[in-house]
Coordinates of C-alpha atoms (C1' of nucleotides) in Angstrom, one line a residue:
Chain A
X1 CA 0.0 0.0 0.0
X2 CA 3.1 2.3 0.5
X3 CA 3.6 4.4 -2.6
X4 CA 7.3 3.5 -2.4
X5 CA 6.4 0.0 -1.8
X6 CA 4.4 -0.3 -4.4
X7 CA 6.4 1.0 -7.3
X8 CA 9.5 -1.5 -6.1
X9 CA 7.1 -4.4 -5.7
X10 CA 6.7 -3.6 -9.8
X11 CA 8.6 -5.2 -12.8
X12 CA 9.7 -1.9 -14.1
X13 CA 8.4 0.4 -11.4
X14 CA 6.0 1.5 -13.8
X15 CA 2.6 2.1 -12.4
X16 CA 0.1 -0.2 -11.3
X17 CA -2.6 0.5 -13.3
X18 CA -5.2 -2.1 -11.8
X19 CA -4.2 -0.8 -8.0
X20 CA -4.8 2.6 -9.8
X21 CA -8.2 2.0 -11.2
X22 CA -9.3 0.4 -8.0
X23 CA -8.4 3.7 -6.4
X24 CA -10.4 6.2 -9.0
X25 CA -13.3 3.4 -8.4
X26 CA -13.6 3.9 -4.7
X27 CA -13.1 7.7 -5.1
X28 CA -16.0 7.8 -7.4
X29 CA -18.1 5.7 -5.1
X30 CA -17.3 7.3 -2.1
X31 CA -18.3 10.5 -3.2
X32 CA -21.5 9.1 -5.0
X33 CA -22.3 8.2 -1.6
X34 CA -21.8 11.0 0.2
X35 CA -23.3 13.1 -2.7
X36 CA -26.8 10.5 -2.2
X37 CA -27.3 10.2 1.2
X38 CA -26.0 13.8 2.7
X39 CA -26.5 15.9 0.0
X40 CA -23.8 18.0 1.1
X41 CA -23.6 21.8 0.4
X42 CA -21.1 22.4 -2.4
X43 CA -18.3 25.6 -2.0
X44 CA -16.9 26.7 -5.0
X45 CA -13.3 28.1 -4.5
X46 CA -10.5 29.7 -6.4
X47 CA -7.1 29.6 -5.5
X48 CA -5.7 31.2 -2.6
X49 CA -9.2 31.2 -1.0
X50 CA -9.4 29.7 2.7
X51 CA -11.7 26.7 3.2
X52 CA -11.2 27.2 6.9
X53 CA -8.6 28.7 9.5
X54 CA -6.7 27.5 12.0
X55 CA -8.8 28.4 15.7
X56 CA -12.6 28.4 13.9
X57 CA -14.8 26.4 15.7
X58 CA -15.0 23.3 13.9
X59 CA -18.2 22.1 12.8
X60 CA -17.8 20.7 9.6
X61 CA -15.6 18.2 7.6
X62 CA -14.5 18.9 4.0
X63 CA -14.4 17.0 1.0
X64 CA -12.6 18.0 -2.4
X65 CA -14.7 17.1 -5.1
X66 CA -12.6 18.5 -7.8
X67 CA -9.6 20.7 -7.4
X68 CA -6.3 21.0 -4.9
X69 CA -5.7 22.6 -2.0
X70 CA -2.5 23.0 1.0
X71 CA -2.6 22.2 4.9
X72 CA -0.5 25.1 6.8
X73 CA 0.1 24.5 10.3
X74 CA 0.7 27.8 12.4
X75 CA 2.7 27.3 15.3
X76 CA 2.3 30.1 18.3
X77 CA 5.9 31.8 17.2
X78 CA 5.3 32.6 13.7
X79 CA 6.6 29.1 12.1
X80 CA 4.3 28.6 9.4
X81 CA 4.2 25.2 7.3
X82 CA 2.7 22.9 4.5
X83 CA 1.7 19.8 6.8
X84 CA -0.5 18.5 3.5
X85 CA -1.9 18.6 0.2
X86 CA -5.1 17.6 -1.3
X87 CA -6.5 16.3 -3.8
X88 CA -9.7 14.9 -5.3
X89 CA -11.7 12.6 -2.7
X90 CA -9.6 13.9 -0.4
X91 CA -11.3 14.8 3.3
X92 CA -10.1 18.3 5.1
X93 CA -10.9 18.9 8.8
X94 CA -9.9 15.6 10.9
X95 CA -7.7 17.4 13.2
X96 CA -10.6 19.3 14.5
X97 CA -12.9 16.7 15.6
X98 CA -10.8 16.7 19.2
X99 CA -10.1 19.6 20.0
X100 CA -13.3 21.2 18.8
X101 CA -11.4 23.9 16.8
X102 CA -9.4 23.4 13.4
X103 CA -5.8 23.3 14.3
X104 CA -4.6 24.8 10.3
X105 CA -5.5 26.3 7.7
X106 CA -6.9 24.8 4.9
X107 CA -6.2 27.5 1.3
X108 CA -7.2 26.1 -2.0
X109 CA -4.7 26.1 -4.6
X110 CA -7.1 26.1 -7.5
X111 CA -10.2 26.4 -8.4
X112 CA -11.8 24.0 -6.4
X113 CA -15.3 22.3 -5.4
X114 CA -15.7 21.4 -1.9
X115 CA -18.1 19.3 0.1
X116 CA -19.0 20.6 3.4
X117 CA -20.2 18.1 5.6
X118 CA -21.9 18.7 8.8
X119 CA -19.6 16.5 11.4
X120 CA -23.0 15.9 13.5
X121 CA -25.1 15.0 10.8
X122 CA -22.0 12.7 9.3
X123 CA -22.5 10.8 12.5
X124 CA -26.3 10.6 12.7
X125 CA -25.9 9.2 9.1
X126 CA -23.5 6.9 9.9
X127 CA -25.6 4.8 12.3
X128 CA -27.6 3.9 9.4
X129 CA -25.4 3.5 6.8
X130 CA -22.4 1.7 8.2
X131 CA -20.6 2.5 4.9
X132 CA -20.2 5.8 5.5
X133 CA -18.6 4.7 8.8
X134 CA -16.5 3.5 6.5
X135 CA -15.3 5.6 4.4
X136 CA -15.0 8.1 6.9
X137 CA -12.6 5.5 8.9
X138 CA -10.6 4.4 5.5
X139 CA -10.1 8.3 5.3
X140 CA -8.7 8.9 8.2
X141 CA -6.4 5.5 8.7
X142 CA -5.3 6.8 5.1
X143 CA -4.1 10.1 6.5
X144 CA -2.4 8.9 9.2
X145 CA -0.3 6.9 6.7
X146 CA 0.2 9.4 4.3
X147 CA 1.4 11.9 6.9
X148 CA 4.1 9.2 8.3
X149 CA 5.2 8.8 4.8
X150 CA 5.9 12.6 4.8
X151 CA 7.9 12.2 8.1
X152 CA 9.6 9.3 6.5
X153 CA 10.8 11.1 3.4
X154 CA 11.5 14.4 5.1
X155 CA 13.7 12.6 8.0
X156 CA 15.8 10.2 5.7
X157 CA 16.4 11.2 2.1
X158 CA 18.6 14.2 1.3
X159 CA 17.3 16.9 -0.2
X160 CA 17.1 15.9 -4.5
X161 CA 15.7 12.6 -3.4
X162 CA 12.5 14.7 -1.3
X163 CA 11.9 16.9 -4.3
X164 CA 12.0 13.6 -6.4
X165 CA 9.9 11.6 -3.9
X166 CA 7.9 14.6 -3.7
X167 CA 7.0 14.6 -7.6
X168 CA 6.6 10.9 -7.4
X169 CA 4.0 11.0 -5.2
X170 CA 2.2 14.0 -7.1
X171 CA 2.2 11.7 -10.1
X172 CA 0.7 8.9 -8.0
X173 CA -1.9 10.8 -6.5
X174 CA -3.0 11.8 -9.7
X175 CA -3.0 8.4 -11.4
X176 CA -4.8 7.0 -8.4
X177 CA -7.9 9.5 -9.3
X178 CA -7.9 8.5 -13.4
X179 CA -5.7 11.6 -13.8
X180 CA -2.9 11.7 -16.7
X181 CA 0.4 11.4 -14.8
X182 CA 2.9 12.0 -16.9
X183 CA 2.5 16.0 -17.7
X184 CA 2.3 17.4 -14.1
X185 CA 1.1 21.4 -13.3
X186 CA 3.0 22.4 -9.8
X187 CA 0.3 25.2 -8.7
X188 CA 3.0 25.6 -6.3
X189 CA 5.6 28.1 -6.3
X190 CA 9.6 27.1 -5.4
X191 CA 8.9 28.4 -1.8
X192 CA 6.1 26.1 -0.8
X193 CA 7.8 22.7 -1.9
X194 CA 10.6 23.8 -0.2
X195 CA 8.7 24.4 3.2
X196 CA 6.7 21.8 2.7
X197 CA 9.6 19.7 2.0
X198 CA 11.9 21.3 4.6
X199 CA 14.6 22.3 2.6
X200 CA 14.7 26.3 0.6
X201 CA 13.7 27.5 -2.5
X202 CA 17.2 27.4 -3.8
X203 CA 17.9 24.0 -3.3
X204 CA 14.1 22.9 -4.7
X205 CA 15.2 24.8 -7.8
X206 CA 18.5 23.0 -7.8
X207 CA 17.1 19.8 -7.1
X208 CA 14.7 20.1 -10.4
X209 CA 17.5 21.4 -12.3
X210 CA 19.6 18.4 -11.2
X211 CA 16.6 15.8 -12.3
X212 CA 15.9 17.8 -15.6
X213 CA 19.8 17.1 -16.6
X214 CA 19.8 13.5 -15.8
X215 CA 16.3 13.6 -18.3
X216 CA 14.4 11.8 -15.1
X217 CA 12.1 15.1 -15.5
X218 CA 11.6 17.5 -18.3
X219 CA 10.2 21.1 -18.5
X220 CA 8.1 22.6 -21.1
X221 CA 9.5 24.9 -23.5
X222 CA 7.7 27.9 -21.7
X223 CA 7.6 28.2 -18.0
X224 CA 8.9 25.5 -15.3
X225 CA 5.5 25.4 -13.3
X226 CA 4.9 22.6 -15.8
X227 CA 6.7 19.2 -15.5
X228 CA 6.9 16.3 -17.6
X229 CA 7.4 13.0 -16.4
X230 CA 8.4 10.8 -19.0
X231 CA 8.2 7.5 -16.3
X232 CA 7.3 7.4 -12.8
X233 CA 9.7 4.5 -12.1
X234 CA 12.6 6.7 -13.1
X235 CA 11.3 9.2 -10.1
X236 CA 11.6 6.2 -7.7
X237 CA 14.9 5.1 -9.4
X238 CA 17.0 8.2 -8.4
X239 CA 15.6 8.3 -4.9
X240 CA 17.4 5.2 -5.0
X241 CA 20.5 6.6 -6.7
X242 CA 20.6 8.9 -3.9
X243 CA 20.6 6.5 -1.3
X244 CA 23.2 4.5 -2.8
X245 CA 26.3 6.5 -3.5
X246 CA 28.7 3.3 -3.3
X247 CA 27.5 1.5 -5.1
X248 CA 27.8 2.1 -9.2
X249 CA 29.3 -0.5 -11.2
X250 CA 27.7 -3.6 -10.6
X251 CA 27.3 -6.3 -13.5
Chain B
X1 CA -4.4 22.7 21.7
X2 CA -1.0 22.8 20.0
X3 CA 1.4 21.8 22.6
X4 CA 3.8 24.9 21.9
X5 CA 0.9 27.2 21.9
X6 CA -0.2 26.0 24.8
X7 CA 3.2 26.7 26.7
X8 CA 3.1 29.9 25.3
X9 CA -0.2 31.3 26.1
X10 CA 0.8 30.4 30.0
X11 CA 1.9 33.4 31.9
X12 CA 5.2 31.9 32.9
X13 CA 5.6 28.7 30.5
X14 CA 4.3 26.4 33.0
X15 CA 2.2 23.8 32.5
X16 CA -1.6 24.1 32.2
X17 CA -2.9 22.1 35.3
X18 CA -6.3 22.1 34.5
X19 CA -6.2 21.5 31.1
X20 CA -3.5 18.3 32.1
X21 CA -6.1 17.1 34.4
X22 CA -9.3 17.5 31.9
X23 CA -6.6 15.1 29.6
X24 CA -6.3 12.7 32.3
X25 CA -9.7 12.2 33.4
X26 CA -10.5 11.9 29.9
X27 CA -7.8 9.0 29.3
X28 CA -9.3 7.3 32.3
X29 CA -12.9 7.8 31.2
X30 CA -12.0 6.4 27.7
X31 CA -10.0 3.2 29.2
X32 CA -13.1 3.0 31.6
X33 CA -15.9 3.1 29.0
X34 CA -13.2 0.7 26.8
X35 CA -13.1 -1.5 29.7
X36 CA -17.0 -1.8 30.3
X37 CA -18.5 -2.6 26.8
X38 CA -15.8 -4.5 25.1
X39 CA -13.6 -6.0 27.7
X40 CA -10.8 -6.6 25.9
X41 CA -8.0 -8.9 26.0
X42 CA -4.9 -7.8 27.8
X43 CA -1.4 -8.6 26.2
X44 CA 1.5 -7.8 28.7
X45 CA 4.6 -7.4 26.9
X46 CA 8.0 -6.4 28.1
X47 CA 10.6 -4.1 26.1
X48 CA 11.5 -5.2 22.5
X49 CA 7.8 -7.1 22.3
X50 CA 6.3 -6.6 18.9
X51 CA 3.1 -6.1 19.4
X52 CA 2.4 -6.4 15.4
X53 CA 4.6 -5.7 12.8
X54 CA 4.0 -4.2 9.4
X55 CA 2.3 -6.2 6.5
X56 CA 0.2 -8.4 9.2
X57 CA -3.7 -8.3 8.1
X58 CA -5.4 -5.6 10.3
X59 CA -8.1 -7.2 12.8
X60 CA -7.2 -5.5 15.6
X61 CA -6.8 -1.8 17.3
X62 CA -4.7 -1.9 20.4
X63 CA -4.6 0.2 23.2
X64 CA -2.2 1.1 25.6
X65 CA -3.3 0.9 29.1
X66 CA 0.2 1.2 30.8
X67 CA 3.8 1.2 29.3
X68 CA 5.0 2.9 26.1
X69 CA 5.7 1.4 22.7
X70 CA 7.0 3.0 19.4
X71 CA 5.7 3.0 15.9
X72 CA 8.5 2.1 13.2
X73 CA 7.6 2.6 9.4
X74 CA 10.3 0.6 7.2
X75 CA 10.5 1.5 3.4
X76 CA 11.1 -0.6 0.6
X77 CA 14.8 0.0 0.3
X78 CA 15.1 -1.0 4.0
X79 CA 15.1 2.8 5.4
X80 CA 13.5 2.4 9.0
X81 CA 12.2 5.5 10.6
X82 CA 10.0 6.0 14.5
X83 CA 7.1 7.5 13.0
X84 CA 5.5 7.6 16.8
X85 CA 6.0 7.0 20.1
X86 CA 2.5 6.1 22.7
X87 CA 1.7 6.4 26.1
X88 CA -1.2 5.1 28.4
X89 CA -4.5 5.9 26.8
X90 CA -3.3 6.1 23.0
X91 CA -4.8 3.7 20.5
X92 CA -2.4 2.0 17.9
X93 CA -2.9 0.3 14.4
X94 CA -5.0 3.5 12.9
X95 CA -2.9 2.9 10.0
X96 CA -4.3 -0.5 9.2
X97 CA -7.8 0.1 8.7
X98 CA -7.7 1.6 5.3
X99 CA -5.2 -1.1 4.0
X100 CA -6.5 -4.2 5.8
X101 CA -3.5 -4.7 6.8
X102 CA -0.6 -2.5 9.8
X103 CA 1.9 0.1 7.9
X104 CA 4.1 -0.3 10.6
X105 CA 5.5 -2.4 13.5
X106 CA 4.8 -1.4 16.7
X107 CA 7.0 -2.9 19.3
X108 CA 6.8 -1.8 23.0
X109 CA 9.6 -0.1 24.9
X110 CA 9.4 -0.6 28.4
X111 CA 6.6 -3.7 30.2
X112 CA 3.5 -2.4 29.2
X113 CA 0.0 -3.5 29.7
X114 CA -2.1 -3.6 25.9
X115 CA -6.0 -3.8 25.2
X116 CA -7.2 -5.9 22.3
X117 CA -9.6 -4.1 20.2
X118 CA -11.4 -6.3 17.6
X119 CA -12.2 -3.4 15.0
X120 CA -15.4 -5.4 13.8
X121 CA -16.6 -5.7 17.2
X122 CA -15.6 -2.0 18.0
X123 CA -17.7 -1.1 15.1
X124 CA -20.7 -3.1 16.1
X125 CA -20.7 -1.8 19.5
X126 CA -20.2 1.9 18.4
X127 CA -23.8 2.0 16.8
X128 CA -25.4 0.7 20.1
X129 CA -22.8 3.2 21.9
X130 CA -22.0 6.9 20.1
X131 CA -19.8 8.0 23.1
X132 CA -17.9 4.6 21.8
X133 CA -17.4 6.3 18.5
X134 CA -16.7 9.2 20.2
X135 CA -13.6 8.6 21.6
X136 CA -12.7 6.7 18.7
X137 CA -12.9 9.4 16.5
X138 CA -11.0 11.5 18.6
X139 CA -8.1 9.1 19.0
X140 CA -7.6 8.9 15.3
X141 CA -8.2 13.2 15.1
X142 CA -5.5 13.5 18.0
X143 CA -2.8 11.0 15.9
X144 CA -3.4 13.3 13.1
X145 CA -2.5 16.5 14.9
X146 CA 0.5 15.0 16.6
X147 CA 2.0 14.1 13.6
X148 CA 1.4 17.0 11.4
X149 CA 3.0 18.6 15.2
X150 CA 6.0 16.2 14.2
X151 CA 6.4 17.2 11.0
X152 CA 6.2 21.1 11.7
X153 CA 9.1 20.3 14.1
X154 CA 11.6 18.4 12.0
X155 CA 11.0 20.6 9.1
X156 CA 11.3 24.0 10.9
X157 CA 13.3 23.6 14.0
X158 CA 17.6 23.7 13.9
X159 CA 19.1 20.0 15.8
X160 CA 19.4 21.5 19.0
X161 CA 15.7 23.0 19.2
X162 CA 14.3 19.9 18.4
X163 CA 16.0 18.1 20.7
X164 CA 14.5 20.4 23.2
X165 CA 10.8 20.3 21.9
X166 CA 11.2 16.5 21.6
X167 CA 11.4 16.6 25.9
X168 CA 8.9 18.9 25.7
X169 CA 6.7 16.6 24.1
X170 CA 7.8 14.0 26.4
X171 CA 7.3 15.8 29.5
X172 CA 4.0 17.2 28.3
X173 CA 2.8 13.8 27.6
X174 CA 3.4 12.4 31.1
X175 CA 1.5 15.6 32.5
X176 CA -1.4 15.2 30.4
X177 CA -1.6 11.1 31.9
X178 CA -1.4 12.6 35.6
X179 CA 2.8 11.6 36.0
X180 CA 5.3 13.7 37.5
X181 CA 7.2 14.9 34.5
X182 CA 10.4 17.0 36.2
X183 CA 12.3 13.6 36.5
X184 CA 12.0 11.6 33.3
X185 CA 13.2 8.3 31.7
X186 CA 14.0 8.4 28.3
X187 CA 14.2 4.6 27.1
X188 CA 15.0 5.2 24.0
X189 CA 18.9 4.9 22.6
X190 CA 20.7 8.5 21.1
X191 CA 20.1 6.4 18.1
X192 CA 16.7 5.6 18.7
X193 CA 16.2 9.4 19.7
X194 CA 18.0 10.8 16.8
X195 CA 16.3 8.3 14.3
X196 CA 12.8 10.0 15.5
X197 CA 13.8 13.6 15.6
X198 CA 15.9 12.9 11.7
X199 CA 19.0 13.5 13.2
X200 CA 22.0 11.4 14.2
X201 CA 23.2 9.7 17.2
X202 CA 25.8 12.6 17.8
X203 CA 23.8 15.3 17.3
X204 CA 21.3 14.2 20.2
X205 CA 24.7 13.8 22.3
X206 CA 25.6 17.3 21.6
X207 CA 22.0 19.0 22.1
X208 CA 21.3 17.2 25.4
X209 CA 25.2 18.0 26.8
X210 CA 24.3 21.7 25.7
X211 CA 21.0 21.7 27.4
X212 CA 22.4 20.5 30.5
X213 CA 25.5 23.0 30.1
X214 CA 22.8 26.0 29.4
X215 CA 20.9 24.5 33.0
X216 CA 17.6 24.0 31.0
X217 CA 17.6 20.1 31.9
X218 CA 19.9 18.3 34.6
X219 CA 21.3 14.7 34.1
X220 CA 21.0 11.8 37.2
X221 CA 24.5 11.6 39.0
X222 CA 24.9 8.1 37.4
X223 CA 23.8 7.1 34.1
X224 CA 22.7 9.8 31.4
X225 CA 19.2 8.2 30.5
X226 CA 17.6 10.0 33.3
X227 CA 16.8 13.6 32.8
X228 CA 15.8 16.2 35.2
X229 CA 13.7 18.7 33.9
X230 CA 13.5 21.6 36.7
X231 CA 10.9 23.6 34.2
X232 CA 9.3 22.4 31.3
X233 CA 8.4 26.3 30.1
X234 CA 12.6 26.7 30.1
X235 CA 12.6 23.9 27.2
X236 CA 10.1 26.4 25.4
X237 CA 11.9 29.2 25.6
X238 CA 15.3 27.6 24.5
X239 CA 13.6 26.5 21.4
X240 CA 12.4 30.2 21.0
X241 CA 16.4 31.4 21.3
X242 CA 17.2 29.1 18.9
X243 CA 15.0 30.1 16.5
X244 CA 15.8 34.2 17.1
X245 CA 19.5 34.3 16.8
X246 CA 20.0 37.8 16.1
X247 CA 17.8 39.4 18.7
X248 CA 19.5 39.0 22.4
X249 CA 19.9 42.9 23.9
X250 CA 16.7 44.4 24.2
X251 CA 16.0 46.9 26.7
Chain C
dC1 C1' 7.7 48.6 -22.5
dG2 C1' 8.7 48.5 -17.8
dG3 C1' 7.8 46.7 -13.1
dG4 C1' 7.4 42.9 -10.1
dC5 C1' 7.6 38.4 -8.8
dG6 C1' 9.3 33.8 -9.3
dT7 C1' 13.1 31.3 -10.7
dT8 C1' 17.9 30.0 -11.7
dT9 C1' 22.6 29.9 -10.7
dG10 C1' 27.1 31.0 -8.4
dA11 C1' 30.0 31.8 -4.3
dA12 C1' 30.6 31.9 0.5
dT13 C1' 29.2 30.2 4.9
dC14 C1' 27.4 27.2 8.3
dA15 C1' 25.1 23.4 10.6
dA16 C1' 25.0 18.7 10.8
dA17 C1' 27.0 14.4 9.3
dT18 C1' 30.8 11.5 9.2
dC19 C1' 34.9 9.6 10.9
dA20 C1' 37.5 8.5 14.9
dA21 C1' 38.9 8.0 19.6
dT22 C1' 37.7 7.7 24.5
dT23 C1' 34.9 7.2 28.4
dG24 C1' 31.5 5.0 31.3
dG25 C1' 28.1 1.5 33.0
dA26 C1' 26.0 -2.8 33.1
dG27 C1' 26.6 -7.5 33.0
dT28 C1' 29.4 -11.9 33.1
dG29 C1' 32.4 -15.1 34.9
dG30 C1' 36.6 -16.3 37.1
Chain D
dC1 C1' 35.3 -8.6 44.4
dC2 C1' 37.7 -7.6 40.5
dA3 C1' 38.8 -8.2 35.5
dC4 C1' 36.9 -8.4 31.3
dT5 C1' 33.7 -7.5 27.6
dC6 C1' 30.2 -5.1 25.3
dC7 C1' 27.5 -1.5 24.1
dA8 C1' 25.9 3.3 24.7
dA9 C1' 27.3 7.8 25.1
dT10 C1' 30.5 11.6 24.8
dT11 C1' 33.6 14.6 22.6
dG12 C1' 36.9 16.2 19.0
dA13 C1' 38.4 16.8 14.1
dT14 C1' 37.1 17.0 9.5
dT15 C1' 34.0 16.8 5.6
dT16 C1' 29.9 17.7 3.2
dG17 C1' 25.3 19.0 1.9
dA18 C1' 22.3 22.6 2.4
dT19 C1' 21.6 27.5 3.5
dT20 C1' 22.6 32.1 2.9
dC21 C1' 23.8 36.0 0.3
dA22 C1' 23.9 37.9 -4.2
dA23 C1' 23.2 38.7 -9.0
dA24 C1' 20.8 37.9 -13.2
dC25 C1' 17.2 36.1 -16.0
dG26 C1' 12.4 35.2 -17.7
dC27 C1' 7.7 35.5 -17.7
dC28 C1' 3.3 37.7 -16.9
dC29 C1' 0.5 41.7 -16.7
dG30 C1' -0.8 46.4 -16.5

DNA sequence: CGGGCGTTTGAATCAAATCAATTGGAGTGG
DNA sequence: CCACTCCAATTGATTTGATTCAAACGCCCG
C-alpha cells in the first residue's frame, strides 16, 4: 500500500494500473455516496481562498470534489508550514474533531469544489449507513499513513531525493484518481515545496534542475511550473541513486 | 491545543494544570468506558515485544493501558524510521484500517499493559454506543495532529531546538496522563532518539550535553538516561532562542 | 515597455554528518 | 570482588550537503 512500496514491488516500477483503477473506483463511489445520502452543500473556491482557518470552531468536515488545495500549520511563534496537500476525494478537517477547533489552515490552490459536511449530521448518518462509517474510517487511517510517509521522506532522504519523492508522489496521486500522470502542473511556487519539504527554495530549484539534466524530468519549452514526467519509475529510481552512493558499477 | 501554543499562552511557561487534568480524566474515562463494553483482552509485553509488525492483516486496534511502545515505518529499500511514540490511553494500528493490513511495526519499549480491540466488534458496538465512537474518532483526530505537530518540528526547527521540543513533548505527555514529569526516563537509545527527531546519534549527544550545560535540563549523578527537567516552560523558551538568533539585547 | 515576482545559478558560509577515539556503566564469569 | 567484555554515550576533528547571500534572468500583466 506504500507508494514506495508499491512502485519497487513492480517489474519496471511503472505504475500499477489495476491498483490505480481500484483507487479512482472507490473515489467515485465514495463520493456518490456522500453526494446520495448527505447531499452536502457544495463551495466553489478559487485559488488562494481559505476553506477554513486555524482556531474556527470546527463544525464541519470537507471534502474535495474536484480541485487541490495546502494544509499550513501555524505554530504560536510565527513558524508557518505545508503539513498537507489535497486532492480529489480527499477529506479536510480531521484534526478538528478533538479539540473542537481546526488546528490549520486549509487555502485552495485552484479552483476548487468542496463538500462541506456537517460532522453531526455525518454521525447521525453513519448509524444507518455503516458505509459511511467506512469511508470516513478508511479516510482517516489513510491520512495517518500518508502523513508518516511525509515524516519518513523528510527525515531520511537528502534533499534531491524529497523533491523527487515529492514529484513521485504528485504523479501517484493523480493516477490514483484516473488523472494523466505524466505531464504534471506544480500550482505551487519554489517556496512552498521547499517548506513543505523542509529544505529552501534554492535548493528545490537546484534539485529540479539536477533531475531535468539527468532527463528523469523535463520542462516545457515555456515556463517551469509545468513538469513532464516521461516515467514514474525513473522518479523512484533516483531516490534510490541517492541512497546509494557506493554502489555504481555492478554487473 | 498545540502543545507549543499551549506553553506559550501560559503566563510563565508552566504547564496548564487544569487543562493536564481534563486530559487525564479523559484518558481514564476512555480506558473505563473501553473496559465496560468491550472487555478486551490484555497482552503484557515487556521491552522489544512486537506487538504487530508491518504487512500483518489488520483485525485489531490496540490500546495502551500502561507502558509505552514506538511505531516504526520501514520503506522498501530498508530505510527504518519512528514515525510515533505512545503512552497510556493512545490507541495504535490506525494505520491498518484503510489497507487491511498494519503500515508499521509497533513494538513496546518498556513492560507495558495492551488492550485488544477487535475493530469489527468495535464497530458493532459503536452504533449501540455513540460515546464509543466518540472517543474513537478522537483518538484517530489527536494522531493526526501529533504528527502534522512532528512534522512542523523536523522541518522547521535547527538540531538543538528539536531536541529540546522532543522533551517537551515528552514531558508534556506524562502531565497530560497525571505523572510527574520533572524527572524523566528516556528509554530510548541517542540512536533511537536521533532516528525520530531525523538526526544522528551525535547530534542528540551534543544538544542534550548543551542543554544541561545552558541548565535547562539536569542529568542523574549516574547514568545519562535520566533527565531532570527543573521547568518544562525553560525547554520552550530555549527553542524560542534558537530560533531568534540575532535578537539578544533588548531593553 | 517596464515593473514585479518567481526562478535560476554561483560563491561563501554554516550546521550537521561523518569519521574516529575515548569514556563510562551494566553485565558476566573467574 | 575484580577483571573483562560489550554497548551506549560523549567529545573532537574533519568533511559535506544545504543554507545564505547575491546577482541575473524570464515570464506575466498592466
Amino acid at each position: 500500500m506504500f507508494n514506495a512500496a508499491t512502485a519497487q514491488a513492480r517489474p519496471a516500477g511503472r505504475p500499477d494500473d489495476a491498483e490505480n483503477q481500484r483507487s479512482s473506483q472507490r473515489i467515485a463511489d465514495m463520493l456518490r455516496l456522500l453526494g446520495e445520502t448527505l447531499q452536502p452543500a457544495r463551495r466553489l473556491v478559487r485559488a488562494g481562498d481559505v476553506i477554513y482557518r486555524a482556531g474556527e470552531r470546527f463544525q464541519n468536515l470537507y471534502v474535495l470534489n474536484s480541485g487541490f488545495c495546502k494544509i499550513v500549520n501555524l505554530s504560536a511563534d510565527g513558524r508557518e508550514q505545508v503539513v498537507g496537500l489535497k486532492f480529489r476525494g480527499d477529506w479536510l478537517g480531521f484534526d478538528g474533531i478533538a479539540s473542537t477547533q481546526y488546528g490549520c489552515d486549509a487555502i485552495a490552490m485552484d479552483t476548487s469544489d468542496v463538500w462541506v459536511i456537517g460532522y453531526d449530521a455525518l454521525l447521525q448518518a453513519c448509524l444507518g449507513r455503516p458505509a459511511l462509517m467506512t469511508v470516513l474510517h478508511e479516510a482517516m487511517s489513510r491520512e495517518i499513513s500518508r502523513d508518516r510517509d511525509s515524516l519518513m521522506s523528510v527525515c531520511t532522504l537528502p534533499a534531491d531525493a524529497r523533491v523527487a519523492d515529492f514529484l513521485r508522489y504528485w504523479a501517484d496521486s493523480l493516477a490514483k484518481r484516473g488523472l494523466r500522470c505524466d505531464q504534471i502542473t506544480l500550482r505551487m511556487t519554489r517556496a512552498e515545496i521547499g517548506n513543505y519539504l523542509g529544505m529552501t527554495l534554492e535548493t528545490v530549484s537546484r534539485a529540479l534542475s539536477r533531475l531535468a539534466r539527468d532527463k528523469v524530468i523535463g520542462f516545457a519549452e515555456k515556463g517551469r511550473r509545468d513538469v513532464h514526467i516521461p516515467d514514474v519509475g525513473a522518479l523512484s529510481a533516483f531516490v534510490q541513486r541517492c541512497l546509494a552512493p557506493a554502489a555504481l558499477a555492478v554487473h
